[in-house]
């Protein structure tokens, strides 16, 4: 499966010859449920480097040799305990080594902590990480606004679904921890009511939620609340009323999405009429910082995966092209897609600015990962000791690696990166025993001149050691070896990064990829833009259309360069021109004449991907969902 780079980590072993160079494999067992093309083991080069590999005779149907010296699953049916032998010949010049390598398929070990059918697990939810603001994580309501009512879009849910609420947010820090912390508001907050409606503005069928049979609940400082089971819901809106005590604070939520009719209004006190139906009363409708649950729990059906996503700000995205499902991040969008094996459950607990080191402390009151762990542990106890998710996906380590700045060469940095990653994975395996762990490749981080703004390769400078040669070496090691205790490694580099020779060290360094539009020559403005005049559209001439979700750049490489507007729509006018819709609308600071250069970029700051990259990632994730079912 080109571009996917799946590895299944299942232990050590292999076959080796006698005296002289020997050919061996990194593993000798694999799961029976493995998908065709998935990695079983990597071959160890008997000559150190430069070997080429070939199958001698006929390979068993269960095994195949893939490029790069990898043994992968073949098309043949697998059976528990089945041993299959493939003969591999390695050659380099006039030297050759030939070995029979045997691999045995085994059943997936399921610990007592793995959920059973009927347990509560995280299900499909449009809710995003609490506390997206980097400046205000728990804010004091303005005078007269102690009550807040929010209308939130809600996907269809099965019978027994239960919203989950948090009374804490997350701070933001971009360095090794303990710095990225959970931030309780310092006081309790009251959920006055929770009601679903099948139509916008409190219309259609109304169903109220309860907490232990009561219509409201007081959440303790730093605590959480879980609703009673609800009947099946066909989709629509979820209205939540929250009241903060005088002088207190409340956690922030993600900004509302007006495309889905989400908004909030504020008032002096709780109004029961807002829970009865109709449009929310109170202040002028506001689309920022509305409170909403973090996720939903559903009864586990015994087969559909439920994935706990842990990472940094790369897990988050406000999508400019929202669909009726997940609203953040490529991994979430891919897992939540209903195509193929269907939508997986997702709990997005990404924390902007966090190093994974920040998460590695569940000591009560540490506020590093303790509050989130307390929630997971409470649900585990409700499940009789079984976790509320079937898989853990780590999209973290970006900030951990950014903090590694002392080595003087990539080889030394790589040692530290591997050690930091191993400590994180070992923590997850120890803290959540029995739950398979998935790690995706770590994304690029670069700087760029203000003139080119990530539109060229040579204008980008990988941040030393962590985003340079060592990062590429780490990602390659991750994908090729899938080190224990990982169950799967996922390669998300395709479409996100290109390689360029490193200017400081021998080797290739990853930088942000030029999009197809830029590679094809970009475009030119077909209509002039006046300085100080707002516009929501731009017309260009080009041979190929730009990608939705990419950032617009005007006259890169000149003193008039501007980075403004994300491309939300592309209309082919049929005459060599394209009309681009921009979100948000822009007001140019400089005039841009007809014929001036127009380009696009996949990032605006060298670290965070624009939604075009999240869409690329989502495509990869969709394609490997059958493989996730097998671990």
XYZ file of C-alpha atoms in Angstrom:
631
model
C 0.000 0.000 0.000
C 2.173 2.913 -1.213
C 2.162 5.981 0.986
C 0.499 4.320 3.942
C 3.479 2.877 5.773
C 1.727 0.623 8.243
C 3.763 -1.350 10.736
C 2.458 -3.920 13.179
C 4.701 -4.387 16.212
C 4.453 -7.877 17.618
C 7.676 -8.783 19.378
C 11.183 -9.831 18.422
C 12.709 -12.755 16.621
C 13.691 -13.930 13.161
C 16.038 -16.259 11.370
C 19.762 -15.928 10.885
C 22.359 -17.963 9.033
C 25.606 -19.444 10.315
C 29.068 -17.866 10.025
C 29.567 -14.715 8.006
C 26.849 -12.230 7.122
C 23.403 -13.292 8.259
C 19.930 -12.320 7.121
C 17.319 -11.846 9.819
C 13.944 -10.201 10.405
C 12.906 -7.762 13.098
C 9.913 -9.883 14.150
C 8.709 -13.444 13.747
C 5.021 -13.198 14.703
C 2.051 -11.178 13.471
C -1.641 -10.917 14.191
C -4.007 -13.238 12.367
C -6.316 -10.323 11.538
C -3.588 -8.464 9.639
C -4.700 -6.832 6.390
C -3.105 -7.595 3.044
C -0.027 -5.430 2.482
C 0.473 -4.546 6.149
C 3.995 -4.754 7.534
C 5.006 -7.949 9.325
C 8.759 -7.403 9.702
C 11.724 -5.475 8.342
C 14.763 -7.364 7.093
C 18.150 -6.647 8.628
C 20.699 -5.886 5.920
C 23.412 -8.588 6.252
C 25.958 -6.292 4.594
C 25.210 -3.212 6.651
C 23.672 -1.334 3.747
C 23.002 -1.605 0.037
C 21.462 -5.087 -0.082
C 18.779 -5.993 -2.593
C 16.243 -8.701 -1.798
C 14.408 -11.350 -3.794
C 12.165 -14.326 -3.049
C 13.643 -17.717 -3.827
C 11.038 -20.114 -5.187
C 7.383 -19.480 -4.437
C 6.327 -17.388 -1.472
C 3.486 -18.761 0.656
C 0.183 -17.005 0.025
C 0.282 -15.534 3.533
C 3.560 -13.648 2.963
C 5.059 -11.281 0.402
C 8.258 -9.304 -0.112
C 7.802 -5.545 -0.498
C 10.185 -2.738 -1.427
C 12.692 -1.625 1.165
C 13.353 -5.102 2.548
C 9.975 -5.577 4.174
C 7.941 -8.717 4.698
C 4.232 -7.938 4.405
C 0.996 -9.892 4.609
C 0.009 -11.649 1.418
C -3.441 -12.294 -0.019
C -3.808 -15.743 1.535
C -6.090 -16.436 4.481
C -4.454 -16.405 7.904
C -5.125 -18.811 10.765
C -4.123 -18.638 14.423
C -0.841 -20.445 15.005
C -0.075 -20.872 11.306
C 3.664 -20.852 10.526
C 4.639 -19.766 7.006
C 8.161 -19.827 5.586
C 9.514 -17.570 2.865
C 13.036 -17.934 1.450
C 14.786 -14.596 0.922
C 18.026 -13.972 -0.943
C 20.007 -10.793 -0.173
C 22.707 -9.698 -2.610
C 25.261 -6.911 -2.825
C 27.692 -7.046 -5.715
C 29.174 -10.541 -5.790
C 28.085 -11.340 -2.235
C 24.860 -13.170 -1.413
C 23.058 -14.564 1.634
C 20.021 -16.827 1.465
C 17.795 -17.676 4.434
C 14.408 -19.296 5.084
C 12.436 -17.001 7.378
C 9.444 -18.309 9.281
C 6.615 -16.114 10.562
C 3.766 -17.297 12.761
C 0.329 -15.700 12.964
C -1.170 -15.298 16.436
C -4.474 -14.122 17.844
C -4.685 -10.586 19.204
C -4.212 -10.699 22.961
C -7.094 -8.931 24.665
C -6.467 -7.893 28.264
C -9.183 -7.772 30.874
C -9.177 -3.981 30.484
C -10.335 -4.118 26.832
C -14.021 -3.092 26.527
C -16.741 -5.685 26.078
C -19.990 -5.363 24.163
C -22.353 -3.136 26.095
C -19.604 -1.155 27.849
C -19.485 2.618 27.483
C -17.002 3.838 24.888
C -16.519 7.182 23.179
C -18.690 7.464 20.084
C -19.153 9.806 17.133
C -19.168 13.442 18.215
C -18.767 16.868 16.627
C -17.366 18.258 19.875
C -13.866 19.653 19.895
C -11.169 20.148 22.496
C -12.234 22.382 25.368
C -10.154 25.544 25.738
C -8.986 26.453 22.252
C -8.109 30.024 23.186
C -4.418 30.554 23.835
C -5.096 33.551 26.058
C -8.269 32.803 28.025
C -8.800 29.291 29.315
C -11.306 29.910 32.067
C -12.896 33.309 31.840
C -14.968 35.420 34.194
C -18.368 36.274 32.671
C -19.082 39.965 32.238
C -21.583 41.554 34.621
C -25.105 40.319 34.020
C -23.930 37.341 31.984
C -23.562 34.588 34.581
C -25.751 32.298 32.478
C -24.818 31.062 29.013
C -26.946 28.968 26.655
C -25.414 27.371 23.564
C -26.930 25.607 20.570
C -24.503 22.975 19.299
C -24.777 20.822 16.194
C -25.169 17.129 17.055
C -24.662 14.087 14.837
C -27.001 11.092 14.928
C -26.502 8.950 18.018
C -27.514 5.394 18.987
C -29.768 4.503 21.910
C -27.916 4.853 25.187
C -25.697 7.779 24.181
C -24.478 10.046 26.974
C -22.837 13.514 26.626
C -19.700 14.148 28.697
C -18.951 17.592 30.182
C -15.729 18.989 31.664
C -15.278 21.765 34.205
C -11.698 22.556 33.201
C -9.799 23.772 30.162
C -6.243 23.502 28.853
C -3.499 26.087 28.927
C -0.987 26.443 26.121
C 2.770 26.007 26.225
C 5.244 25.148 23.496
C 8.154 23.599 25.350
C 8.998 20.513 27.359
C 6.789 20.234 30.466
C 5.419 20.296 32.990
C 4.017 23.412 31.343
C 0.909 22.479 29.337
C -1.616 21.983 32.105
C -5.287 21.313 32.699
C -6.769 24.518 34.130
C -9.741 24.273 36.495
C -11.753 27.518 36.757
C -11.401 27.624 40.553
C -15.103 27.107 41.252
C -18.020 24.799 40.551
C -20.289 25.411 37.557
C -23.903 24.310 37.125
C -25.362 22.635 34.060
C -28.943 23.915 34.294
C -30.292 21.779 31.501
C -29.461 19.721 28.417
C -31.991 19.366 25.585
C -31.851 17.999 22.045
C -33.938 19.424 19.216
C -34.337 17.975 15.753
C -34.504 21.415 14.096
C -32.541 24.653 14.339
C -33.373 27.355 16.899
C -35.009 24.997 19.352
C -37.497 23.565 16.870
C -38.765 20.093 16.097
C -38.867 17.241 18.581
C -37.538 18.038 22.063
C -35.900 15.523 24.431
C -34.400 16.634 27.752
C -31.423 14.953 29.383
C -30.965 14.132 33.052
C -28.158 13.581 35.552
C -28.996 10.811 37.980
C -32.630 11.580 37.226
C -32.258 15.328 37.892
C -32.531 18.025 35.237
C -29.362 19.812 36.408
C -26.029 19.064 38.041
C -23.283 20.996 39.807
C -19.838 20.139 38.419
C -17.038 20.438 40.991
C -13.965 22.517 40.252
C -11.823 20.504 37.829
C -14.475 17.795 37.637
C -16.842 16.427 35.015
C -20.405 15.305 34.479
C -21.940 12.453 32.468
C -25.596 12.441 31.469
C -27.954 9.519 31.964
C -28.520 7.308 28.892
C -30.530 9.004 26.156
C -32.839 7.518 23.506
C -31.611 7.229 19.927
C -31.243 10.600 18.218
C -31.476 11.154 14.478
C -29.313 14.277 14.531
C -29.964 17.976 14.931
C -29.036 20.298 17.790
C -28.003 20.010 21.417
C -28.783 22.954 23.712
C -26.843 23.367 26.961
C -27.337 25.966 29.697
C -24.434 26.725 32.066
C -24.473 29.061 35.063
C -21.373 30.373 36.812
C -21.451 31.686 40.394
C -20.848 35.419 40.963
C -17.133 36.120 40.935
C -16.404 32.741 39.342
C -15.084 31.568 36.006
C -16.123 29.005 33.439
C -14.081 26.971 30.932
C -14.025 28.187 27.371
C -15.282 26.016 24.544
C -14.548 25.951 20.851
C -15.958 28.743 18.762
C -19.390 27.968 17.404
C -19.772 27.017 13.746
C -22.369 29.303 12.202
C -22.583 27.050 9.140
C -24.389 24.584 11.390
C -26.520 27.122 13.202
C -24.378 27.022 16.332
C -24.314 30.079 18.569
C -24.689 31.173 22.194
C -26.551 33.846 24.124
C -25.880 35.098 27.619
C -28.120 36.394 30.393
C -28.307 37.274 34.043
C -29.678 33.941 35.220
C -30.983 30.597 34.052
C -34.278 30.774 32.144
C -36.343 27.578 32.006
C -38.018 28.843 28.832
C -34.750 28.377 26.935
C -34.933 24.669 27.662
C -38.558 24.437 26.506
C -37.876 25.359 22.895
C -37.708 28.258 20.493
C -34.814 30.585 19.861
C -32.482 31.249 22.793
C -33.286 34.475 24.608
C -30.670 36.796 26.054
C -27.854 38.813 24.532
C -27.167 39.176 20.828
C -26.260 35.785 19.277
C -22.530 35.188 19.670
C -20.475 32.613 17.779
C -17.414 32.635 20.034
C -16.506 30.644 23.144
C -19.792 28.839 23.624
C -19.754 26.026 26.195
C -20.379 22.521 24.942
C -19.654 18.943 26.019
C -16.342 17.382 25.148
C -17.685 14.173 23.666
C -20.286 11.434 23.881
C -20.295 7.915 25.270
C -22.183 5.111 23.523
C -22.712 1.392 24.264
C -19.910 -0.605 22.622
C -21.272 -2.854 19.875
C -18.359 -5.259 20.287
C -16.637 -4.415 17.007
C -16.642 -0.719 15.988
C -13.384 0.871 17.148
C -13.426 3.773 19.581
C -10.212 5.782 19.370
C -8.694 7.998 22.050
C -6.756 10.675 20.156
C -3.964 12.264 22.182
C -1.636 14.854 20.752
C -0.822 18.527 20.520
C -2.327 21.340 18.449
C -1.794 19.339 15.257
C -4.843 17.266 16.276
C -7.028 20.377 16.022
C -8.557 22.206 13.084
C -11.416 24.576 12.471
C -12.543 23.263 9.108
C -13.423 25.849 6.486
C -15.388 23.186 4.644
C -17.397 21.526 7.414
C -19.353 18.396 6.666
C -22.035 16.721 8.736
C -19.472 14.764 10.705
C -16.204 15.567 12.445
C -15.112 19.183 12.499
C -11.433 18.942 13.364
C -8.213 17.416 12.161
C -7.413 14.940 9.413
C -7.229 11.938 11.726
C -10.621 12.695 13.243
C -12.154 13.369 9.826
C -10.799 10.123 8.419
C -11.843 7.967 11.359
C -15.273 9.573 11.496
C -15.987 9.140 7.783
C -19.009 6.848 7.278
C -17.589 5.215 4.137
C -15.887 1.813 4.089
C -16.141 0.122 7.488
C -18.195 3.055 8.803
C -17.599 5.766 11.376
C -15.329 4.993 14.312
C -15.886 6.495 17.740
C -13.487 9.288 18.688
C -12.417 11.057 21.860
C -10.244 14.024 20.911
C -8.129 14.987 23.911
C -5.462 16.860 22.002
C -3.879 19.708 23.950
C -2.420 22.669 22.083
C 1.137 23.472 23.076
C 1.610 20.183 24.910
C 4.647 17.975 24.897
C 3.779 14.343 25.475
C 5.980 14.640 28.533
C 3.260 16.927 29.922
C 0.789 14.043 29.806
C 2.967 11.546 31.623
C 1.633 12.278 35.099
C -1.770 11.049 36.283
C -1.116 11.803 39.960
C -4.336 13.272 41.411
C -4.128 17.045 41.405
C -1.095 17.286 39.120
C -3.265 18.859 36.411
C -0.932 17.441 33.798
C -3.139 14.545 32.712
C -4.797 13.818 36.032
C -8.216 15.367 35.350
C -8.637 13.626 32.005
C -7.393 10.378 33.482
C -9.908 10.745 36.323
C -12.676 10.898 33.717
C -11.365 7.823 31.887
C -10.951 5.956 35.182
C -14.498 6.812 36.275
C -15.910 5.411 33.042
C -13.601 2.391 33.377
C -15.092 1.732 36.786
C -18.595 2.033 35.327
C -17.474 -0.631 32.830
C -16.280 -3.010 35.520
C -12.596 -2.212 34.975
C -12.580 -1.877 31.182
C -11.448 1.266 29.327
C -13.903 3.409 27.308
C -11.887 3.086 24.078
C -10.473 0.266 21.975
C -7.413 2.057 20.543
C -5.126 4.971 21.398
C -3.802 7.164 18.576
C -0.870 9.426 19.401
C -0.340 12.339 17.024
C 2.009 13.905 19.503
C 5.785 14.400 19.926
C 5.983 17.513 17.731
C 6.572 19.792 20.705
C 8.740 17.239 22.501
C 11.128 17.206 19.565
C 11.066 20.992 19.258
C 12.520 21.160 22.749
C 15.543 19.032 21.773
C 18.041 21.727 20.811
C 21.333 20.847 22.477
C 22.834 18.154 20.169
C 25.395 19.262 17.617
C 24.469 16.706 14.951
C 21.358 14.796 13.770
C 22.644 11.436 14.994
C 22.764 12.665 18.584
C 19.358 14.308 18.243
C 17.897 11.083 16.888
C 18.998 9.188 19.999
C 17.173 11.693 22.202
C 14.076 11.656 19.982
C 13.847 7.874 20.129
C 14.268 7.915 23.905
C 11.581 10.581 24.350
C 9.170 8.685 22.101
C 9.851 5.362 23.819
C 9.149 6.865 27.229
C 5.814 8.173 25.943
C 4.763 4.880 24.418
C 5.817 2.949 27.506
C 3.738 5.329 29.633
C 0.663 4.707 27.475
C 1.169 0.939 27.577
C 1.545 0.959 31.362
C -1.300 3.395 32.020
C -3.803 1.819 29.627
C -2.843 -1.871 29.574
C -4.456 -3.963 26.903
C -5.261 -1.060 24.549
C -3.408 -1.079 21.172
C -1.334 2.063 20.546
C -1.044 3.784 17.159
C 1.580 6.447 16.435
C 1.550 8.628 13.324
C 4.600 10.331 11.873
C 5.663 13.653 13.378
C 4.952 16.654 11.186
C 7.358 19.188 9.740
C 8.436 22.375 11.480
C 10.289 25.127 9.609
C 10.889 28.830 9.347
C 10.624 30.832 6.139
C 11.322 34.316 4.903
C 8.421 36.749 5.011
C 8.704 37.169 1.254
C 8.281 33.543 0.186
C 6.117 32.321 3.062
C 6.465 28.543 2.601
C 5.727 28.643 -1.137
C 9.199 27.389 -2.108
C 11.467 24.622 -0.862
C 14.703 26.589 -0.715
C 13.018 29.422 1.198
C 12.214 27.117 4.114
C 14.687 26.398 6.885
C 14.086 23.310 9.065
C 14.452 24.241 12.697
C 17.820 22.703 13.719
C 17.990 19.040 14.724
C 14.310 18.504 15.443
C 12.778 19.428 12.107
C 15.806 18.563 9.997
C 17.622 15.372 9.104
C 16.945 13.807 12.514
C 13.180 14.172 12.099
C 13.207 12.406 8.745
C 15.384 9.666 10.215
C 12.996 9.297 13.164
C 9.909 9.024 10.976
C 11.618 6.499 8.718
C 12.676 4.437 11.746
C 9.129 4.621 13.126
C 7.432 3.439 9.937
C 9.958 0.753 9.060
C 10.252 -0.757 12.548
C 7.023 0.027 14.422
C 8.850 -0.369 17.739
C 7.171 -2.068 20.685
C 4.803 -1.435 22.371
C 3.195 0.133 19.282
C 0.571 -1.907 17.465
C 0.679 0.295 14.358
C 2.710 3.125 12.830
C 1.009 5.344 10.257
C 2.893 7.373 7.674
C 1.221 10.763 7.153
C 4.171 12.351 5.370
C 2.826 11.919 1.852
C 1.414 15.191 0.564
C 2.558 17.083 3.657
C 6.295 17.287 3.176
C 8.994 17.283 0.540
C 12.690 16.670 1.092
C 15.493 19.081 0.321
C 19.232 18.766 0.987
C 19.996 20.032 4.453
C 22.195 23.131 4.378
C 24.025 22.192 7.591
C 24.343 18.410 7.610
C 24.590 15.634 5.057
C 21.150 14.204 4.399
C 17.618 15.176 3.459
C 15.484 17.460 5.610
C 11.674 17.646 5.473
C 10.010 20.946 4.603
C 6.393 21.765 3.782
C 5.391 20.439 0.383
C 4.605 22.710 -2.505
C 1.005 22.124 -3.465
C 0.171 20.880 -6.949
C -1.048 24.362 -7.868
C 2.363 25.872 -7.087
C 4.234 23.046 -8.831
C 2.156 23.744 -11.955
C 3.298 27.361 -11.977
C 0.721 28.955 -9.715
C -1.536 31.630 -11.082
C -1.934 35.312 -11.845
C -4.614 37.752 -10.816
C -7.280 38.219 -13.490
C -8.793 41.223 -11.713
C -7.021 43.927 -9.742
C -7.306 44.219 -5.977
C -7.360 47.663 -4.412
C -5.653 48.409 -1.121
C -8.147 48.885 1.687
C -11.091 47.417 -0.247
C -12.677 44.285 1.189
C -13.401 41.276 -1.018
C -14.568 37.712 -0.458
C -13.503 36.432 -3.895
C -10.428 36.502 -6.112
C -10.288 35.707 -9.828
C -7.107 34.166 -11.235
C -5.777 32.657 -14.442
C -4.073 29.291 -14.028
C -3.533 25.949 -15.746
C -4.688 23.987 -12.703
C -7.010 24.989 -9.857
C -5.675 25.618 -6.347
C -6.757 23.316 -3.538
C -9.608 24.135 -1.213
C -8.214 24.656 2.274
C -4.903 26.200 1.180
C -3.769 29.662 2.216
C -3.766 32.462 -0.377
C -0.535 34.374 -1.072
C -0.361 37.516 -3.155
C 2.894 38.412 -4.920
C 5.237 36.104 -2.958
C 8.878 37.060 -3.238
C 8.157 40.785 -3.489
C 7.822 43.641 -1.031
C 4.050 43.598 -1.644
C 3.630 40.020 -0.400
C 0.454 39.335 1.581
C -0.820 36.155 3.172
C -4.564 36.575 3.499
C -7.600 34.343 3.233
C -8.115 30.600 3.122
C -9.534 29.213 -0.129
C -12.995 27.860 0.681
C -14.441 27.414 -2.828
C -13.016 27.068 -6.341
C -15.173 27.732 -9.430
C -13.855 26.818 -12.885
C -15.083 29.517 -15.246
C -14.240 27.435 -18.316
C -12.037 30.091 -19.904
C -8.755 29.492 -18.130
C -9.811 31.446 -15.081
C -10.947 30.371 -11.646
C -12.961 32.296 -9.090
C -11.853 31.604 -5.545
C -13.975 32.118 -2.468
C -11.983 33.268 0.558
C -12.679 32.570 4.230
C -12.579 34.996 5.875
C -12.983 37.862 3.435
C -9.829 39.935 2.999
C -8.900 43.603 2.849
C -5.560 43.906 1.006
C -2.972 46.179 2.549
C -1.323 46.686 -0.845
C -2.743 47.047 -4.322
C -2.289 43.981 -6.541
C -2.481 44.546 -10.284
C -3.840 42.256 -12.979
C -1.114 39.760 -13.868
C 0.563 39.781 -10.463
C 1.594 36.408 -9.064
C -0.801 34.394 -6.910
C 0.320 31.309 -4.962
C -0.884 29.039 -2.163
C 0.660 27.347 0.849
C -0.186 24.381 3.113
C 0.845 26.284 6.266
C 0.847 29.825 7.585
C 3.404 29.484 10.366
C 5.638 26.563 9.393
C 4.214 24.322 12.124
C 0.441 24.022 11.760
C -1.119 22.602 8.608
C -3.943 24.338 6.815
C -7.083 22.292 6.167
C -5.799 21.162 2.754
C -3.222 19.029 4.587
C -5.817 17.734 7.028
C -7.855 16.626 4.001
C -4.807 14.769 2.644
C -4.306 13.098 6.016
C -7.997 12.201 6.183
C -7.675 10.368 2.865
C -4.801 8.263 4.187
C -6.628 7.530 7.430
C -9.770 6.439 5.563
C -7.717 3.955 3.561
C -6.219 2.271 6.641
C -9.382 1.938 8.704
C -9.661 -1.760 7.713
C -6.145 -2.248 9.130
C -7.132 -0.635 12.433
C -9.919 -3.196 12.709
C -7.201 -5.851 12.658
C -5.256 -4.689 15.713
